[in-house]
């Protein structure tokens, strides 16, 4: 498949994580392009050019694809045509997660051991901020959403949980014994 060979060259030896959504494979590459390929044939559907490498997994929902570049810019791209809908400077962040019309990001500060990481929620349709919370023990991971809560694994191993809509802390997340 020509699409596969092309993506191998563009990833510069880095392992890229793909997302499959509605019959389309979405992958960001180190060359700054987000590619959309037909999942059945591998044929390219569209390609979006960001200004910096796209090294994190994309997220997709409600007709949009979300990618964060190494320059800290979050891009919302039309899933049907690859055209940018909006962008927002979010800083160095983990891969985005989208659920219920909100987009969640964990912002990693320049000095991860000194400064607090922050969990952010943005309106997925517009990119407008909804809420932001400091993480109690930092984080090097991205968020996960389940049962109306956003979970973040902290730098010291603690799992924090926040209400997905309000951002209010719901206490430490419990894990099965």
PDB file of C-alpha atoms in Angstrom:
ATOM      1  CA  UNK A   1       0.000   0.000   0.000  1.00  0.00           C
ATOM      2  CA  UNK A   2       1.424   3.359  -0.997  1.00  0.00           C
ATOM      3  CA  UNK A   3      -0.129   5.084   2.019  1.00  0.00           C
ATOM      4  CA  UNK A   4       1.687   2.842   4.480  1.00  0.00           C
ATOM      5  CA  UNK A   5       5.091   3.321   2.886  1.00  0.00           C
ATOM      6  CA  UNK A   6       4.569   7.078   2.841  1.00  0.00           C
ATOM      7  CA  UNK A   7       3.715   7.169   6.564  1.00  0.00           C
ATOM      8  CA  UNK A   8       6.764   5.085   7.483  1.00  0.00           C
ATOM      9  CA  UNK A   9       9.021   7.626   5.790  1.00  0.00           C
ATOM     10  CA  UNK A  10       7.249  10.553   7.451  1.00  0.00           C
ATOM     11  CA  UNK A  11       7.414   9.117  10.981  1.00  0.00           C
ATOM     12  CA  UNK A  12      11.247   9.284  10.992  1.00  0.00           C
ATOM     13  CA  UNK A  13      11.543   6.035  12.934  1.00  0.00           C
ATOM     14  CA  UNK A  14       9.147   7.157  15.676  1.00  0.00           C
ATOM     15  CA  UNK A  15       6.275   4.923  16.609  1.00  0.00           C
ATOM     16  CA  UNK A  16       3.068   6.789  15.778  1.00  0.00           C
ATOM     17  CA  UNK A  17      -0.262   5.871  17.346  1.00  0.00           C
ATOM     18  CA  UNK A  18      -3.205   5.810  15.000  1.00  0.00           C
ATOM     19  CA  UNK A  19      -6.903   6.281  15.644  1.00  0.00           C
ATOM     20  CA  UNK A  20      -9.566   4.486  13.624  1.00  0.00           C
ATOM     21  CA  UNK A  21     -12.861   6.349  13.449  1.00  0.00           C
ATOM     22  CA  UNK A  22     -15.809   5.892  11.075  1.00  0.00           C
ATOM     23  CA  UNK A  23     -13.800   3.896   8.549  1.00  0.00           C
ATOM     24  CA  UNK A  24     -10.870   6.315   8.558  1.00  0.00           C
ATOM     25  CA  UNK A  25      -7.381   5.797   9.990  1.00  0.00           C
ATOM     26  CA  UNK A  26      -6.000   9.043  11.451  1.00  0.00           C
ATOM     27  CA  UNK A  27      -2.307   9.418  12.236  1.00  0.00           C
ATOM     28  CA  UNK A  28      -0.052  12.347  13.038  1.00  0.00           C
ATOM     29  CA  UNK A  29       3.557  12.286  11.863  1.00  0.00           C
ATOM     30  CA  UNK A  30       6.883  13.790  12.821  1.00  0.00           C
ATOM     31  CA  UNK A  31       6.842  15.832   9.609  1.00  0.00           C
ATOM     32  CA  UNK A  32       3.877  17.835  10.959  1.00  0.00           C
ATOM     33  CA  UNK A  33       1.157  16.216   8.858  1.00  0.00           C
ATOM     34  CA  UNK A  34      -2.023  14.540  10.031  1.00  0.00           C
ATOM     35  CA  UNK A  35      -3.073  11.898   7.525  1.00  0.00           C
ATOM     36  CA  UNK A  36      -6.554  10.458   7.000  1.00  0.00           C
ATOM     37  CA  UNK A  37      -6.584   7.114   5.179  1.00  0.00           C
ATOM     38  CA  UNK A  38      -9.459   4.890   4.134  1.00  0.00           C
ATOM     39  CA  UNK A  39      -9.367   2.025   6.663  1.00  0.00           C
ATOM     40  CA  UNK A  40     -10.326  -0.588   4.065  1.00  0.00           C
ATOM     41  CA  UNK A  41      -8.074   0.428   1.172  1.00  0.00           C
ATOM     42  CA  UNK A  42      -5.329   2.576   2.688  1.00  0.00           C
ATOM     43  CA  UNK A  43      -6.026   5.271   0.113  1.00  0.00           C
ATOM     44  CA  UNK A  44      -5.419   8.848   1.312  1.00  0.00           C
ATOM     45  CA  UNK A  45      -8.562  10.898   2.050  1.00  0.00           C
ATOM     46  CA  UNK A  46      -6.857  14.122   3.107  1.00  0.00           C
ATOM     47  CA  UNK A  47      -3.704  15.533   4.705  1.00  0.00           C
ATOM     48  CA  UNK A  48      -3.466  18.448   7.130  1.00  0.00           C
ATOM     49  CA  UNK A  49      -0.197  20.375   7.567  1.00  0.00           C
ATOM     50  CA  UNK A  50       0.600  21.702  11.049  1.00  0.00           C
ATOM     51  CA  UNK A  51       3.621  23.910  11.766  1.00  0.00           C
ATOM     52  CA  UNK A  52       5.374  21.352  13.986  1.00  0.00           C
ATOM     53  CA  UNK A  53       5.645  17.583  14.517  1.00  0.00           C
ATOM     54  CA  UNK A  54       2.487  15.737  15.568  1.00  0.00           C
ATOM     55  CA  UNK A  55       3.819  13.089  17.945  1.00  0.00           C
ATOM     56  CA  UNK A  56       0.708  12.341  20.011  1.00  0.00           C
ATOM     57  CA  UNK A  57      -2.367  10.330  19.149  1.00  0.00           C
ATOM     58  CA  UNK A  58      -5.206  12.274  17.577  1.00  0.00           C
ATOM     59  CA  UNK A  59      -8.709  12.352  19.060  1.00  0.00           C
ATOM     60  CA  UNK A  60     -11.947  12.523  17.067  1.00  0.00           C
ATOM     61  CA  UNK A  61     -15.630  13.204  17.743  1.00  0.00           C
ATOM     62  CA  UNK A  62     -18.593  15.009  16.219  1.00  0.00           C
ATOM     63  CA  UNK A  63     -16.994  15.417  12.800  1.00  0.00           C
ATOM     64  CA  UNK A  64     -13.702  16.855  14.061  1.00  0.00           C
ATOM     65  CA  UNK A  65     -10.172  15.546  14.540  1.00  0.00           C
ATOM     66  CA  UNK A  66      -7.949  17.049  17.246  1.00  0.00           C
ATOM     67  CA  UNK A  67      -4.131  17.045  17.194  1.00  0.00           C
ATOM     68  CA  UNK A  68      -1.522  18.815  19.345  1.00  0.00           C
ATOM     69  CA  UNK A  69       1.764  19.869  17.774  1.00  0.00           C
ATOM     70  CA  UNK A  70       5.141  20.023  19.474  1.00  0.00           C
ATOM     71  CA  UNK A  71       4.786  23.820  19.283  1.00  0.00           C
ATOM     72  CA  UNK A  72       1.864  23.575  21.733  1.00  0.00           C
ATOM     73  CA  UNK A  73      -0.843  24.413  19.201  1.00  0.00           C
ATOM     74  CA  UNK A  74      -4.058  22.382  19.339  1.00  0.00           C
ATOM     75  CA  UNK A  75      -5.717  22.041  15.927  1.00  0.00           C
ATOM     76  CA  UNK A  76      -9.370  21.130  15.292  1.00  0.00           C
ATOM     77  CA  UNK A  77      -9.670  19.672  11.800  1.00  0.00           C
ATOM     78  CA  UNK A  78     -12.797  18.762   9.847  1.00  0.00           C
ATOM     79  CA  UNK A  79     -12.968  14.960   9.692  1.00  0.00           C
ATOM     80  CA  UNK A  80     -14.608  15.103   6.264  1.00  0.00           C
ATOM     81  CA  UNK A  81     -12.223  17.464   4.471  1.00  0.00           C
ATOM     82  CA  UNK A  82      -9.056  18.002   6.574  1.00  0.00           C
ATOM     83  CA  UNK A  83      -9.641  21.760   6.816  1.00  0.00           C
ATOM     84  CA  UNK A  84      -8.743  23.530  10.047  1.00  0.00           C
ATOM     85  CA  UNK A  85     -11.826  24.690  11.987  1.00  0.00           C
ATOM     86  CA  UNK A  86      -9.979  26.420  14.827  1.00  0.00           C
ATOM     87  CA  UNK A  87      -6.682  26.409  16.706  1.00  0.00           C
ATOM     88  CA  UNK A  88      -5.606  27.339  20.206  1.00  0.00           C
ATOM     89  CA  UNK A  89      -2.237  27.639  21.932  1.00  0.00           C
ATOM     90  CA  UNK A  90      -2.324  25.108  24.801  1.00  0.00           C
ATOM     91  CA  UNK A  91       1.384  24.574  25.476  1.00  0.00           C
ATOM     92  CA  UNK A  92       3.137  21.237  25.752  1.00  0.00           C
ATOM     93  CA  UNK A  93       0.325  18.753  26.343  1.00  0.00           C
ATOM     94  CA  UNK A  94      -0.449  15.061  26.354  1.00  0.00           C
ATOM     95  CA  UNK A  95      -2.704  13.562  23.692  1.00  0.00           C
ATOM     96  CA  UNK A  96      -6.198  15.071  23.777  1.00  0.00           C
ATOM     97  CA  UNK A  97      -9.317  13.145  24.773  1.00  0.00           C
ATOM     98  CA  UNK A  98     -12.823  14.202  23.727  1.00  0.00           C
ATOM     99  CA  UNK A  99     -16.102  13.207  25.360  1.00  0.00           C
ATOM    100  CA  UNK A 100     -19.534  14.786  25.644  1.00  0.00           C
ATOM    101  CA  UNK A 101     -18.632  17.894  23.646  1.00  0.00           C
ATOM    102  CA  UNK A 102     -15.589  18.670  25.798  1.00  0.00           C
ATOM    103  CA  UNK A 103     -11.936  18.238  24.914  1.00  0.00           C
ATOM    104  CA  UNK A 104      -9.572  17.371  27.776  1.00  0.00           C
ATOM    105  CA  UNK A 105      -5.818  18.010  27.874  1.00  0.00           C
ATOM    106  CA  UNK A 106      -3.121  17.620  30.493  1.00  0.00           C
ATOM    107  CA  UNK A 107      -0.705  20.531  30.138  1.00  0.00           C
ATOM    108  CA  UNK A 108       2.882  19.644  30.997  1.00  0.00           C
ATOM    109  CA  UNK A 109       4.915  22.619  32.248  1.00  0.00           C
ATOM    110  CA  UNK A 110       8.473  23.264  31.093  1.00  0.00           C
ATOM    111  CA  UNK A 111       9.730  22.146  34.524  1.00  0.00           C
ATOM    112  CA  UNK A 112       7.620  19.076  35.279  1.00  0.00           C
ATOM    113  CA  UNK A 113       9.207  18.416  38.691  1.00  0.00           C
ATOM    114  CA  UNK A 114       8.955  22.049  39.837  1.00  0.00           C
ATOM    115  CA  UNK A 115       5.713  23.374  38.338  1.00  0.00           C
ATOM    116  CA  UNK A 116       2.239  21.852  38.495  1.00  0.00           C
ATOM    117  CA  UNK A 117       0.682  20.109  35.538  1.00  0.00           C
ATOM    118  CA  UNK A 118      -2.841  21.291  34.746  1.00  0.00           C
ATOM    119  CA  UNK A 119      -5.954  19.533  33.504  1.00  0.00           C
ATOM    120  CA  UNK A 120      -7.894  21.639  31.009  1.00  0.00           C
ATOM    121  CA  UNK A 121     -11.335  21.285  29.457  1.00  0.00           C
ATOM    122  CA  UNK A 122     -12.193  23.112  26.237  1.00  0.00           C
ATOM    123  CA  UNK A 123     -15.408  23.308  24.254  1.00  0.00           C
ATOM    124  CA  UNK A 124     -14.751  20.849  21.413  1.00  0.00           C
ATOM    125  CA  UNK A 125     -16.817  22.857  18.915  1.00  0.00           C
ATOM    126  CA  UNK A 126     -15.109  26.228  19.496  1.00  0.00           C
ATOM    127  CA  UNK A 127     -11.904  25.656  21.497  1.00  0.00           C
ATOM    128  CA  UNK A 128     -13.099  28.057  24.201  1.00  0.00           C
ATOM    129  CA  UNK A 129     -11.858  27.178  27.713  1.00  0.00           C
ATOM    130  CA  UNK A 130     -14.466  25.687  30.070  1.00  0.00           C
ATOM    131  CA  UNK A 131     -12.346  24.991  33.160  1.00  0.00           C
ATOM    132  CA  UNK A 132      -8.776  24.361  34.305  1.00  0.00           C
ATOM    133  CA  UNK A 133      -7.485  22.625  37.448  1.00  0.00           C
ATOM    134  CA  UNK A 134      -4.003  22.077  38.891  1.00  0.00           C
ATOM    135  CA  UNK A 135      -3.085  18.427  39.327  1.00  0.00           C
ATOM    136  CA  UNK A 136      -2.151  17.595  42.919  1.00  0.00           C
ATOM    137  CA  UNK A 137       0.994  15.628  42.111  1.00  0.00           C
ATOM    138  CA  UNK A 138       1.751  16.583  38.522  1.00  0.00           C
ATOM    139  CA  UNK A 139       1.335  14.246  35.610  1.00  0.00           C
ATOM    140  CA  UNK A 140       3.278  12.894  32.708  1.00  0.00           C
ATOM    141  CA  UNK A 141       0.248  11.135  31.233  1.00  0.00           C
ATOM    142  CA  UNK A 142      -2.896  12.112  29.415  1.00  0.00           C
ATOM    143  CA  UNK A 143      -6.461  12.083  30.737  1.00  0.00           C
ATOM    144  CA  UNK A 144      -9.027   9.289  30.517  1.00  0.00           C
ATOM    145  CA  UNK A 145     -12.795   9.859  30.705  1.00  0.00           C
ATOM    146  CA  UNK A 146     -15.325   7.386  32.100  1.00  0.00           C
ATOM    147  CA  UNK A 147     -18.656   7.597  33.934  1.00  0.00           C
ATOM    148  CA  UNK A 148     -18.722  11.400  33.967  1.00  0.00           C
ATOM    149  CA  UNK A 149     -15.256  11.700  35.491  1.00  0.00           C
ATOM    150  CA  UNK A 150     -11.865  12.663  34.087  1.00  0.00           C
ATOM    151  CA  UNK A 151      -9.051  10.533  35.504  1.00  0.00           C
ATOM    152  CA  UNK A 152      -5.379  11.505  35.487  1.00  0.00           C
ATOM    153  CA  UNK A 153      -2.464   9.361  36.639  1.00  0.00           C
ATOM    154  CA  UNK A 154      -0.086  11.502  38.664  1.00  0.00           C
ATOM    155  CA  UNK A 155       3.693  11.602  38.700  1.00  0.00           C
ATOM    156  CA  UNK A 156       3.830   9.864  42.100  1.00  0.00           C
ATOM    157  CA  UNK A 157       1.376   7.138  41.142  1.00  0.00           C
ATOM    158  CA  UNK A 158      -1.820   8.679  42.526  1.00  0.00           C
ATOM    159  CA  UNK A 159      -4.926   8.601  40.339  1.00  0.00           C
ATOM    160  CA  UNK A 160      -6.971  11.808  40.583  1.00  0.00           C
ATOM    161  CA  UNK A 161     -10.581  12.184  39.438  1.00  0.00           C
ATOM    162  CA  UNK A 162     -12.536  15.299  38.437  1.00  0.00           C
ATOM    163  CA  UNK A 163     -16.147  15.864  37.447  1.00  0.00           C
ATOM    164  CA  UNK A 164     -16.084  15.977  33.633  1.00  0.00           C
ATOM    165  CA  UNK A 165     -18.484  18.945  33.333  1.00  0.00           C
ATOM    166  CA  UNK A 166     -17.529  21.177  36.276  1.00  0.00           C
ATOM    167  CA  UNK A 167     -13.907  20.152  36.859  1.00  0.00           C
ATOM    168  CA  UNK A 168     -14.551  19.830  40.589  1.00  0.00           C
ATOM    169  CA  UNK A 169     -12.295  17.286  42.235  1.00  0.00           C
ATOM    170  CA  UNK A 170     -14.117  14.100  43.176  1.00  0.00           C
ATOM    171  CA  UNK A 171     -11.259  12.795  45.306  1.00  0.00           C
ATOM    172  CA  UNK A 172      -8.754  10.108  44.599  1.00  0.00           C
ATOM    173  CA  UNK A 173      -9.953   7.546  42.124  1.00  0.00           C
ATOM    174  CA  UNK A 174     -10.355   4.086  43.555  1.00  0.00           C
ATOM    175  CA  UNK A 175      -8.821   1.039  42.008  1.00  0.00           C
ATOM    176  CA  UNK A 176      -9.996  -2.550  42.487  1.00  0.00           C
ATOM    177  CA  UNK A 177      -8.143  -4.550  45.137  1.00  0.00           C
TER     178      UNK A 177
END
